[in-house]
Short mmCIF file of C-alpha atoms in Angstrom, two decimals:
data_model
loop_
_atom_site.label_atom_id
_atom_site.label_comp_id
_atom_site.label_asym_id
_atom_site.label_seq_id
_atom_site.Cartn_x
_atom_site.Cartn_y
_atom_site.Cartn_z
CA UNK J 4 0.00 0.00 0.00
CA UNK J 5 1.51 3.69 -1.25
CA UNK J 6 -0.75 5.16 0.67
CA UNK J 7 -2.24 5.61 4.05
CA UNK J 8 -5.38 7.94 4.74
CA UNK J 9 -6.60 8.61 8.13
CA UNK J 10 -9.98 9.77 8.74
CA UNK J 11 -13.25 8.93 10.58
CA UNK J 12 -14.60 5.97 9.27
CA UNK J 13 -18.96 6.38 9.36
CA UNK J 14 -19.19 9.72 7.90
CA UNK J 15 -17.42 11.75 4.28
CA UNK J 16 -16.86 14.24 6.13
CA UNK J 17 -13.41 16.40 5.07
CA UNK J 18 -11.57 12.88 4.49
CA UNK J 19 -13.93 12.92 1.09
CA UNK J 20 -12.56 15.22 -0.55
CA UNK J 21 -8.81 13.23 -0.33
CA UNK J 22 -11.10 9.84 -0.92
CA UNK J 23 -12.18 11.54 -4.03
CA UNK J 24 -8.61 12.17 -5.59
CA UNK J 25 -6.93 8.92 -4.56
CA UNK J 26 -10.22 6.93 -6.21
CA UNK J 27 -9.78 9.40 -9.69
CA UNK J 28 -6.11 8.18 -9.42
CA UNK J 29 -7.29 4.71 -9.09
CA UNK J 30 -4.42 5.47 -6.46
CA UNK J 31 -3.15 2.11 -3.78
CA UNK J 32 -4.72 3.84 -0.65
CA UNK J 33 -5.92 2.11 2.29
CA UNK J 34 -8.59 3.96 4.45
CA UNK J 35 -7.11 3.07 7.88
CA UNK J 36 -9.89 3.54 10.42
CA UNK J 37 -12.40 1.44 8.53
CA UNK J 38 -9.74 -1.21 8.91
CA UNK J 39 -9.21 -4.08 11.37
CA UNK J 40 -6.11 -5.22 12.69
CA UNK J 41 -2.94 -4.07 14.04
CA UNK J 42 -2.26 -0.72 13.11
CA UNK J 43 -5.90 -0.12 11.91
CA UNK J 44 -8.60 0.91 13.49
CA UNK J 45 -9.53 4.51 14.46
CA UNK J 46 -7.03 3.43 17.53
CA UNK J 47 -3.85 3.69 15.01
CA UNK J 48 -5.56 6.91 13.95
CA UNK J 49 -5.59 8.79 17.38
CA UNK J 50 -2.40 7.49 18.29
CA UNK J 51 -0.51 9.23 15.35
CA UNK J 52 -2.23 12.33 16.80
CA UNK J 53 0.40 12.67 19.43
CA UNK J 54 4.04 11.08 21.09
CA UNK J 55 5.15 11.15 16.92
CA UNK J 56 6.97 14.13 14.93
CA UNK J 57 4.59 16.32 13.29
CA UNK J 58 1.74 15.04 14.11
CA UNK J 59 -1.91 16.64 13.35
CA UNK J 60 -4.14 19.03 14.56
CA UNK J 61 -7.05 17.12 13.36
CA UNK J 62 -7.85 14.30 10.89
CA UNK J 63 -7.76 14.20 7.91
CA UNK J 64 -4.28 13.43 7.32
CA UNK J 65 -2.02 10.44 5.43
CA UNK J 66 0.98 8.80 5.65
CA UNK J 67 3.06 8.44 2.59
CA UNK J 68 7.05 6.95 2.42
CA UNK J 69 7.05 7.62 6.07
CA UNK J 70 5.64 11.21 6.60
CA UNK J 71 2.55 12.22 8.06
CA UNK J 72 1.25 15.40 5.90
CA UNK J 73 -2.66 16.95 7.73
CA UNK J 74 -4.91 19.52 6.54
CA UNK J 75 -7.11 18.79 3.70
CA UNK J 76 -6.02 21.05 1.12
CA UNK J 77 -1.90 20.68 1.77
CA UNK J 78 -2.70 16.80 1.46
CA UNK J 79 -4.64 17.48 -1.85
CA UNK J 80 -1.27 19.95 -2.73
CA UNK J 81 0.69 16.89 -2.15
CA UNK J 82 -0.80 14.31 -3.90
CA UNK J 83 -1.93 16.55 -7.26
CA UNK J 84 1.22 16.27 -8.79
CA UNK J 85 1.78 12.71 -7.67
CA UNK J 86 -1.62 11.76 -8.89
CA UNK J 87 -1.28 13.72 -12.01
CA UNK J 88 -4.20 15.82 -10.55
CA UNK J 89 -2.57 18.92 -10.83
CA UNK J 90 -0.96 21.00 -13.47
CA UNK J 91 2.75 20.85 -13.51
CA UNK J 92 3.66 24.99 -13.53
CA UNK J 93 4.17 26.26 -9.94
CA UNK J 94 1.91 28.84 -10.41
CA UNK J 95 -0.91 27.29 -11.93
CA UNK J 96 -0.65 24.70 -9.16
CA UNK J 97 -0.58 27.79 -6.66
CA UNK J 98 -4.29 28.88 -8.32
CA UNK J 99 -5.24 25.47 -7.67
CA UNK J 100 -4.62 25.10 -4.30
CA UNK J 101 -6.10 28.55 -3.64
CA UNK J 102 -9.38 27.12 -5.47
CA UNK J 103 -9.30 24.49 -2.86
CA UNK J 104 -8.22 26.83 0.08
CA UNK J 105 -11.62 28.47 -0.22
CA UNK J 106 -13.29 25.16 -0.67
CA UNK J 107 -12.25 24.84 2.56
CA UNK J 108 -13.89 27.53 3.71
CA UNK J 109 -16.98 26.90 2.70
CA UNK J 110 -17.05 23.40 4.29
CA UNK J 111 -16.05 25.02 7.36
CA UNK J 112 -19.11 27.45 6.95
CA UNK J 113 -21.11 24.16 6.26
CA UNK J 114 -20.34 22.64 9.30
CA UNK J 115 -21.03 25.45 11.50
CA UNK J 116 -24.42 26.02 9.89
CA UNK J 117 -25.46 22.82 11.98
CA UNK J 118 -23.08 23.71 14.65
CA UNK J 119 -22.63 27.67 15.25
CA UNK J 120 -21.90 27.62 19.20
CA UNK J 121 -19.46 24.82 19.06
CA UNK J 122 -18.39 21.39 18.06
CA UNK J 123 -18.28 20.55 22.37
CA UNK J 124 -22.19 20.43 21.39
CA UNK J 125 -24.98 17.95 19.81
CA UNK J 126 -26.51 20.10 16.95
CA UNK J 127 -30.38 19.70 19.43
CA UNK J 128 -28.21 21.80 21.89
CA UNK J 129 -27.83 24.73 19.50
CA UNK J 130 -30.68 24.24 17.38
CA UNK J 131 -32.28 28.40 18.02
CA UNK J 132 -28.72 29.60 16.85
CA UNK J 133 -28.67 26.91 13.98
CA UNK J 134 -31.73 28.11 12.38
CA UNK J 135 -30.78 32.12 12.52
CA UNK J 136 -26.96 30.58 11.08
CA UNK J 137 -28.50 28.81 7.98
CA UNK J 138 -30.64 31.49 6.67
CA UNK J 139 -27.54 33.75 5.83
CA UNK J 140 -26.08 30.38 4.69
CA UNK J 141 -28.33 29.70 2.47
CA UNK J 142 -29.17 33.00 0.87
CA UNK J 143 -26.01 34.83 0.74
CA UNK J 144 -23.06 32.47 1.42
CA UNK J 145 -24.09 28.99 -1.01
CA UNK J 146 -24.50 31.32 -3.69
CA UNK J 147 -21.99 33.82 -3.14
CA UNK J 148 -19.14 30.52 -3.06
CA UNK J 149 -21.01 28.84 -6.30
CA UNK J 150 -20.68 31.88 -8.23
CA UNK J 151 -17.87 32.33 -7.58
CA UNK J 152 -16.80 28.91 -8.76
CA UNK J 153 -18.73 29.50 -11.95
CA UNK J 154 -16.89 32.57 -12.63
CA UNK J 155 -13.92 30.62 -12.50
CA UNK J 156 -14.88 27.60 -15.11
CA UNK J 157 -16.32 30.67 -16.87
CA UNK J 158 -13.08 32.49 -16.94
CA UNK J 159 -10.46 29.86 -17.59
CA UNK J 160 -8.69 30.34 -20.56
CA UNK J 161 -8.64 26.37 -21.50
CA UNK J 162 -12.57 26.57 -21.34
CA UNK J 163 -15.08 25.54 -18.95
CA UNK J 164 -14.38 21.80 -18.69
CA UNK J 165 -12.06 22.56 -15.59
CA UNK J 166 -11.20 24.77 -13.16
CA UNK J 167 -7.49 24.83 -14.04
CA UNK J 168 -6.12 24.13 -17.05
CA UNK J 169 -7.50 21.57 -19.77
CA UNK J 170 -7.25 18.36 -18.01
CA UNK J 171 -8.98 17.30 -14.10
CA UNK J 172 -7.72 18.25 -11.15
CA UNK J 173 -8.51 17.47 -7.57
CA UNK J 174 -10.04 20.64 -7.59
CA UNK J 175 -12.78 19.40 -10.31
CA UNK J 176 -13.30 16.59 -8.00
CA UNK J 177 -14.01 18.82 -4.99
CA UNK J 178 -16.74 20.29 -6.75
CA UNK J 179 -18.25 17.56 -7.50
CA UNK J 180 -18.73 16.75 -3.72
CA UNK J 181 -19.79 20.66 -2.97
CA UNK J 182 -22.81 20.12 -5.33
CA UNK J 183 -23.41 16.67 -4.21
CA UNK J 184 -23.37 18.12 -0.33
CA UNK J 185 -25.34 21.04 -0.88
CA UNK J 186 -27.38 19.39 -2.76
CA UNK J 187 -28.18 16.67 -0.05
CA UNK J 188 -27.90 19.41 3.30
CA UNK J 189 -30.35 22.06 1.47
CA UNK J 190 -32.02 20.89 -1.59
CA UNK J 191 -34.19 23.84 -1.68
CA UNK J 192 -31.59 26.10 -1.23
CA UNK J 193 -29.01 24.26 -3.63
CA UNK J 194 -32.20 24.11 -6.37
CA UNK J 195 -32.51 27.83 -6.49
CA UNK J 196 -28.15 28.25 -6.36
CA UNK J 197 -27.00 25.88 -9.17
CA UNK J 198 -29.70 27.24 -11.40
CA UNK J 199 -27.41 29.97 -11.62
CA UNK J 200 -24.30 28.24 -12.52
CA UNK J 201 -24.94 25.61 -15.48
CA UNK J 202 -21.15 25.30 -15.74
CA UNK J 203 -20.61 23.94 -12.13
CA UNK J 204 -23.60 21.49 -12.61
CA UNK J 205 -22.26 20.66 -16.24
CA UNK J 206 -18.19 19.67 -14.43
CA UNK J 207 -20.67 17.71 -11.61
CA UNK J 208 -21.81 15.63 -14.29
CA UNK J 209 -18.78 14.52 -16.11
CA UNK J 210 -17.05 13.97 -12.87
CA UNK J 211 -19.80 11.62 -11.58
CA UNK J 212 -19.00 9.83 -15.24
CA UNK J 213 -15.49 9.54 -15.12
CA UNK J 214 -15.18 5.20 -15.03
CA UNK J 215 -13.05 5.44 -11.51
CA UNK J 216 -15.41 7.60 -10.00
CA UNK J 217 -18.75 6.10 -11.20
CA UNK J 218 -17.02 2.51 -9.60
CA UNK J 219 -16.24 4.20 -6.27
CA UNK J 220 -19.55 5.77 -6.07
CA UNK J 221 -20.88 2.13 -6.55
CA UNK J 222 -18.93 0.74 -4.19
CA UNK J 223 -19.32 0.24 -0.23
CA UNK J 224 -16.15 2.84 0.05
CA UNK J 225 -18.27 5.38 -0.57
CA UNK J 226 -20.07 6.20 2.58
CA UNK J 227 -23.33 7.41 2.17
CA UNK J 228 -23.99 10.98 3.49
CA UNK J 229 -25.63 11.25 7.10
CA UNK J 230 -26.00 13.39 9.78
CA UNK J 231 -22.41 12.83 11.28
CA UNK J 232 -21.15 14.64 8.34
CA UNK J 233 -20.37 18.37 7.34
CA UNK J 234 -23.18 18.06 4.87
CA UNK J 235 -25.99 17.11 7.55
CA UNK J 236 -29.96 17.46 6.29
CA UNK J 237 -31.74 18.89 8.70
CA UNK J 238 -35.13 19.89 7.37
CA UNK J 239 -35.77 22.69 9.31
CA UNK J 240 -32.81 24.52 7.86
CA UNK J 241 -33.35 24.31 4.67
CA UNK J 242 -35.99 26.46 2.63
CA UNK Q 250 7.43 48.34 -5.69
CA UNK Q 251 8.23 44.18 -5.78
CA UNK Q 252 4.85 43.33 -3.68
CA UNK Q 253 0.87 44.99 -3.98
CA UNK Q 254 -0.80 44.18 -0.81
CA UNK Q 255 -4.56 43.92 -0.90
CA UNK Q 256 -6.49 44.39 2.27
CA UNK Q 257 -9.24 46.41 4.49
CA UNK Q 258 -7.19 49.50 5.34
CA UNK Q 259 -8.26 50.14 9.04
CA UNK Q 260 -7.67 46.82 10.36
CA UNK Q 261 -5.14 43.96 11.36
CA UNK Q 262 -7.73 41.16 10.34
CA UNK Q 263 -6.60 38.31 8.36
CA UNK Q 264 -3.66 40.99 6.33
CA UNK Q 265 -1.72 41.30 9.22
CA UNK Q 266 -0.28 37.56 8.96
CA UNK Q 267 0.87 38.32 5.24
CA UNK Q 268 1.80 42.15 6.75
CA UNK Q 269 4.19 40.83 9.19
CA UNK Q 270 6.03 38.28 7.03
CA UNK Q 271 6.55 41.70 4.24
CA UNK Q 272 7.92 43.68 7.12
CA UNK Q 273 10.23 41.31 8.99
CA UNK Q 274 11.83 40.75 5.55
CA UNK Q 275 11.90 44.51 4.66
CA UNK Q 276 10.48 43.87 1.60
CA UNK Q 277 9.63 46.68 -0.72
CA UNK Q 278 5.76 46.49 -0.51
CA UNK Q 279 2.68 48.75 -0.94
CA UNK Q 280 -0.42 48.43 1.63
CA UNK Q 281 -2.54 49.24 -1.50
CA UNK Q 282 -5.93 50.03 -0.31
CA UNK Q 283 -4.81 52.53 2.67
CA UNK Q 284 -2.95 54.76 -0.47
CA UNK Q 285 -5.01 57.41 -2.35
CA UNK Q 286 -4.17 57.98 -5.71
CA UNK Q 287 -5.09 56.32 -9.18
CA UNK Q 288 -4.98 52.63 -9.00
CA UNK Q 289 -5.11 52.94 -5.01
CA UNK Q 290 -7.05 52.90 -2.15
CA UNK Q 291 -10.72 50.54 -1.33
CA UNK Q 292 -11.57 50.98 -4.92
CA UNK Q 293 -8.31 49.51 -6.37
CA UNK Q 294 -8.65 46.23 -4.26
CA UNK Q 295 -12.38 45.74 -5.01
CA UNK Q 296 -12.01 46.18 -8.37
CA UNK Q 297 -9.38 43.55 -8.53
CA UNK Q 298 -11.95 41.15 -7.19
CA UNK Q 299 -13.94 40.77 -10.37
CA UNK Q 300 -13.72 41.09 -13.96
CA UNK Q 301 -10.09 40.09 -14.20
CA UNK Q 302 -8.86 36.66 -14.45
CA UNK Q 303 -7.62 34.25 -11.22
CA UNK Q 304 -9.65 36.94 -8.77
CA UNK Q 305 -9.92 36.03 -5.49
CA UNK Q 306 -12.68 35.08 -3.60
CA UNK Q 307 -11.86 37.69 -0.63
CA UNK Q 308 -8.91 40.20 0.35
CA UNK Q 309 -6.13 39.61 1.55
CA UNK Q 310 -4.43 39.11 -1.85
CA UNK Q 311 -1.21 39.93 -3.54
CA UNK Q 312 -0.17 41.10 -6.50
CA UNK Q 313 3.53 40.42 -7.71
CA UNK Q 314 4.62 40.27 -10.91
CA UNK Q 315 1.79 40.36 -13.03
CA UNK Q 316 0.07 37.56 -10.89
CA UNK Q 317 -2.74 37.94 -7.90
CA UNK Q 318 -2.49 35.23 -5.11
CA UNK Q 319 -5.49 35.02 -2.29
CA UNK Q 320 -5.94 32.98 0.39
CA UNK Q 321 -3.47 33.84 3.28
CA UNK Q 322 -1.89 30.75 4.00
CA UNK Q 323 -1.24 30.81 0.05
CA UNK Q 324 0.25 33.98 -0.41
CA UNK Q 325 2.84 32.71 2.47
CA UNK Q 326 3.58 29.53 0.85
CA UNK Q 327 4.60 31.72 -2.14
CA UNK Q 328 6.19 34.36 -0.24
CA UNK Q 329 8.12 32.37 2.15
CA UNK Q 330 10.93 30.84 -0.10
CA UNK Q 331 11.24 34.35 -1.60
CA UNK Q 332 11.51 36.38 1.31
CA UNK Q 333 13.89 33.72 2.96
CA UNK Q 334 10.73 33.17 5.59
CA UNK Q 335 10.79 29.58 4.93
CA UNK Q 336 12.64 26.17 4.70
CA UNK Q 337 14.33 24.86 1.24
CA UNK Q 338 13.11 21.03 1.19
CA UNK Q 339 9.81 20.53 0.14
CA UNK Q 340 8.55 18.84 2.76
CA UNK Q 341 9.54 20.93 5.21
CA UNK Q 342 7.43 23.78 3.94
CA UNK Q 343 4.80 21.85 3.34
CA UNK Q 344 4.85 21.21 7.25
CA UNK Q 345 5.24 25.04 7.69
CA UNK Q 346 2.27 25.30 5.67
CA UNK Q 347 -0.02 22.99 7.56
CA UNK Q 348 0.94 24.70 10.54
CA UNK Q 349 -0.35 27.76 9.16
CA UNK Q 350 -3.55 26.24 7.66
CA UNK Q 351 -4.22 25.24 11.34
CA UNK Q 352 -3.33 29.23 12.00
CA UNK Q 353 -6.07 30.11 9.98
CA UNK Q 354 -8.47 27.43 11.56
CA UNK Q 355 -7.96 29.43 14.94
CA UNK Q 356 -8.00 32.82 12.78
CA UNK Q 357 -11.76 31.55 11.34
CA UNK Q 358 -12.53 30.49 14.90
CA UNK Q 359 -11.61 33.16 16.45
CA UNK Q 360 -13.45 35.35 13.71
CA UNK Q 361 -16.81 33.20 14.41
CA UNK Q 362 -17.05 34.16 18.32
CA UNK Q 363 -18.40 37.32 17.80
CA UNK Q 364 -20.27 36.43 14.64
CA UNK Q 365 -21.72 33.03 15.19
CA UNK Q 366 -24.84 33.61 13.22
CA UNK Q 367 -22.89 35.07 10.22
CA UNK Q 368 -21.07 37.99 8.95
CA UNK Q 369 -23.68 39.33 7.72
CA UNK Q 370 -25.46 40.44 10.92
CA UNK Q 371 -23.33 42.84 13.62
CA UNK Q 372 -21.81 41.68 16.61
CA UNK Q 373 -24.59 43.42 19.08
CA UNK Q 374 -27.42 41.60 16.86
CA UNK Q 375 -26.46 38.38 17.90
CA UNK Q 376 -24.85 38.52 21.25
CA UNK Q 377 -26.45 35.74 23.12
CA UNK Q 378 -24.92 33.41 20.00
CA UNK Q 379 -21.56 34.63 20.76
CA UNK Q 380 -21.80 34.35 24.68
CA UNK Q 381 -22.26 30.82 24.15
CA UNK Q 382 -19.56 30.32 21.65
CA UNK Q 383 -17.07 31.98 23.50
CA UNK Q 384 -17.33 29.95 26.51
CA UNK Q 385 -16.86 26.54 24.03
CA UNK Q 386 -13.84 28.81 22.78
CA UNK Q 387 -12.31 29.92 26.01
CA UNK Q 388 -12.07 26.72 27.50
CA UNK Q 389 -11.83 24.19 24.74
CA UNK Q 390 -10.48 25.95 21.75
CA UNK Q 391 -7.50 28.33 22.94
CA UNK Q 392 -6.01 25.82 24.91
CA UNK Q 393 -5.86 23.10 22.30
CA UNK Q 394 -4.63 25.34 19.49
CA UNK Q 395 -2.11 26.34 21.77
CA UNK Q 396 -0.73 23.20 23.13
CA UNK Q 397 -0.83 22.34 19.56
CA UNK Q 398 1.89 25.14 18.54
CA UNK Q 399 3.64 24.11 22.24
CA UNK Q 400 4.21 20.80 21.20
CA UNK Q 401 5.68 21.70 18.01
CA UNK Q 402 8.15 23.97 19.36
CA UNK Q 403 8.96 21.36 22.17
CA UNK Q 404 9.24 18.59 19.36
CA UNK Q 405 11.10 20.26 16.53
CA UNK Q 406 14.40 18.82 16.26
CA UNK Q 407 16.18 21.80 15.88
CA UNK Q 408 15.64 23.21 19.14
CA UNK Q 409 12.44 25.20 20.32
CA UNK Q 410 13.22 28.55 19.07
CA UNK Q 411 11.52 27.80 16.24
CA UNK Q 412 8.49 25.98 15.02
CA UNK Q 413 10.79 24.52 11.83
CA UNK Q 414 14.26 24.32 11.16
CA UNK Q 415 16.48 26.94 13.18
CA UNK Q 416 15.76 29.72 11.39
CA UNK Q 417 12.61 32.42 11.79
CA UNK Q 418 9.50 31.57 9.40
CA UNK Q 419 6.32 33.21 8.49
CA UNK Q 420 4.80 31.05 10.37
CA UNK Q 421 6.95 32.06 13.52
CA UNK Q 422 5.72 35.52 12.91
CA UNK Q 423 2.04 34.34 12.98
CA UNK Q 424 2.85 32.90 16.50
CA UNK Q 425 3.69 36.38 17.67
CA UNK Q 426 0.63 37.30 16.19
CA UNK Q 427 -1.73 34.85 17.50
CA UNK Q 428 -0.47 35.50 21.03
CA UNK Q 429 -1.25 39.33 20.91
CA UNK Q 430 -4.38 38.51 19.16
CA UNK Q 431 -6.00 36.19 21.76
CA UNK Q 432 -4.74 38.28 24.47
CA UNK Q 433 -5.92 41.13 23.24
CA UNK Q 434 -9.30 39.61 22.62
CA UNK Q 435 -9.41 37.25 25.92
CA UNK Q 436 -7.31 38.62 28.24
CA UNK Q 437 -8.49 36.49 31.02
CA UNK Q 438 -8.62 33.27 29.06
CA UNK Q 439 -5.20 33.86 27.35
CA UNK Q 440 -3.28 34.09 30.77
CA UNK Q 441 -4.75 31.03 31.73
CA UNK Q 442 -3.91 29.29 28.54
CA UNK Q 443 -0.71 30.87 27.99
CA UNK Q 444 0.99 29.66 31.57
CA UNK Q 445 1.16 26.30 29.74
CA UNK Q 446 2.52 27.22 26.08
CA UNK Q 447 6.39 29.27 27.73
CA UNK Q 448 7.86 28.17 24.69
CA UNK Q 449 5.40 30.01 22.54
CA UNK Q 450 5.51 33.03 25.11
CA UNK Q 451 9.25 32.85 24.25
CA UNK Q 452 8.78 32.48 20.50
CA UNK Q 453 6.43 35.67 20.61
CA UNK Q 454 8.92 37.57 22.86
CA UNK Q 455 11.82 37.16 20.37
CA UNK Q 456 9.69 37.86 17.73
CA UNK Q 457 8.67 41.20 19.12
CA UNK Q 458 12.38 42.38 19.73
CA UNK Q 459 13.33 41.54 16.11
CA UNK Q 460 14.97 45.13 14.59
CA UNK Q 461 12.30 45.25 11.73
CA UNK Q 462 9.23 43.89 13.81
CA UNK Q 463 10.22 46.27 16.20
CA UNK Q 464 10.27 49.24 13.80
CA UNK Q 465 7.19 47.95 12.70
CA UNK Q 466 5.19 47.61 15.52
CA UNK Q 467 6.29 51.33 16.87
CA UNK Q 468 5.27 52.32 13.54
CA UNK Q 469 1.76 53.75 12.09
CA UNK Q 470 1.32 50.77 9.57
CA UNK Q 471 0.41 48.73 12.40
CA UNK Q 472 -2.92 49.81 13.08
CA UNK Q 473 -4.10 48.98 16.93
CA UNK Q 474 -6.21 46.27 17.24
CA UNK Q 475 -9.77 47.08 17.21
CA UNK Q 476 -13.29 46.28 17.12
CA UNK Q 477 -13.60 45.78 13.31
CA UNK Q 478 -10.58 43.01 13.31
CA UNK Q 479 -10.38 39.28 13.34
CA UNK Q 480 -9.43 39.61 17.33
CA UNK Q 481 -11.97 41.66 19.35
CA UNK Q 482 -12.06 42.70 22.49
CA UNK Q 483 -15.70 42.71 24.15
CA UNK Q 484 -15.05 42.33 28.08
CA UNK Q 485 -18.66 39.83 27.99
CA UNK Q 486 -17.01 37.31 26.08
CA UNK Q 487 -14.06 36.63 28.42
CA UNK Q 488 -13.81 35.27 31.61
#
């Protein structure tokens, strides 16, 4: 096995977006905490988490030839070029990782829609400030990040097919799991967004084509969503 | 000018991590939007933000050489190797980096404890939100961010004067800043906190005496905190 990933095993979660790239790749990956044995388990996970040289902050993270590299977007800068995900010019690779820099951000905004006062918190112990949280969410901030992903396809000089270039990248794959989250989390909302960029829905539906992907979707990897996720459907905040 | 910086003019926020790296390398850089003149000022930056190609999604950005770079732990990876803020093997910076993703995670944290419903509401609309946040943040948050930079400096291999290598980094410099920030913001909480982290207290000392941080700090381009930053300081929310 190349590669290790670490990440909670019952939910997609941030771990997805890396699950995404190393299926594409049709990468050898193992997902560690959905494991059993010695050195599996979400046991091996926590225990990398301290007592070892550079450990984490939080999961996800993977081990590869011996180091341990966390935070979703630096593993996704790693393994582009590896994976040939990624464009090979140093800038280009720079836009790339700044696409999925504000990915980030917007998954962070997801989660806290369900979970504004904390993550110490169940999301019924915060439910009064979860409802005021997703109504900006969903009328100013889903649309305001899909735009501005549109604009992007919209703008690049290689044409709309990716975000970066002419070929896929992991950031093409990370939109294909924004729509698919939004999508699931506020339907409603996500409707009256993606109506608005026919480019974004367009690079959602070759993704969910491309052979690797299609199998992994099919498969038992892929965790269904559910409300342990960052992409949780709650009816009530959704409209 | 070698370096356009592109950020709100009356505040530290999320520019002042990208401000202190330009300054402790006396670079030759231009605060953009606090200049008047053509091509200067608010305007300038907002009109960067659309209608020309690789815009970001929010300030801060850079402009150098032709190209614009968002996202601040981006514009650090690319600055660091050219302002001699960061280590030569690859791997190493891409530790450096993840350290200052996890920066930002605090930074966005941090952000969220006086806007817990969203940014687009003020502070004093949604007050009993933040009390509750900030007590999840006080106790939980600070400390384990913290320990988390502790435990780098106490594990780094090269001694604990710095978080990598043995030589100052940008993400050094965000140290300092964190420390001021949270102590500005939660006095109370950031004592507390801070009586476990000395080598961090020592990391942001040093920083602070450094000739050109020095200079810097006793100059008017660093603007006070305040009540518009990233780190603000409402007596209700500590404790």
């Amino acid at each position: 096995v190349s590669y290790r990933l670490f990440y909670w095993p019952d939910l997609q979660g941030r771990g997805e977006f890396v699950r995404l790239a190393l299926e594409a790749a049709g990468a050898d990956y193992e997902d560690v905490a959905r494991r059993r044995g010695s050195d599996k388990g979400v046991e091996a996970m926590t225990g990398r988490m301290e007592g070892i040289a550079r450990s984490s902050f939080a999961p996800p993270f993977l081990e590869h030839e011996g180091r341990i590299i966390g935070q979703t977007a630096a593993i996704l800068l790693y393994l582009g070029p590896r994976l040939g995900l990624a464009p090979n010019d140093e800038i280009d690779r720079l836009w790339l990782h700044q696409i999925q820099l504000t990915v980030s951000d917007l998954v962070a905004e997801a989660h806290d829609v369900h979970h504004p006062v904390g993550t110490g918190l169940y999301y019924e112990d915060q439910k009064p400030e979860a409802l005021r949280r997703a109504a900006e969410f969903r009328t100013a901030r889903i649309p305001k990040f899909l735009d501005w992903f549109e604009r992007i396809l919209d703008e690049n000089p290689q044409g709309p097919a990716h975000l970066c270039g002419s070929s896929l990248t992991y950031a093409d794959l990370s939109m294909f799991q924004i729509v698919e989250g939004v999508r699931y989390a506020f339907p409603k909302a996500a409707a009256r967004a993606l109506k608005k960029t026919p480019k974004l829905v367009a690079l959602r539906n070759r993704v969910a084509r491309l052979p690797n992907i299609e199998a992994y979707l099919d498969s038992k990897r892929r965790t269904p969503f559910n409300e342990s996720g960052i992409f949780r459907h709650y009816p009530e905040l959704d409209a």
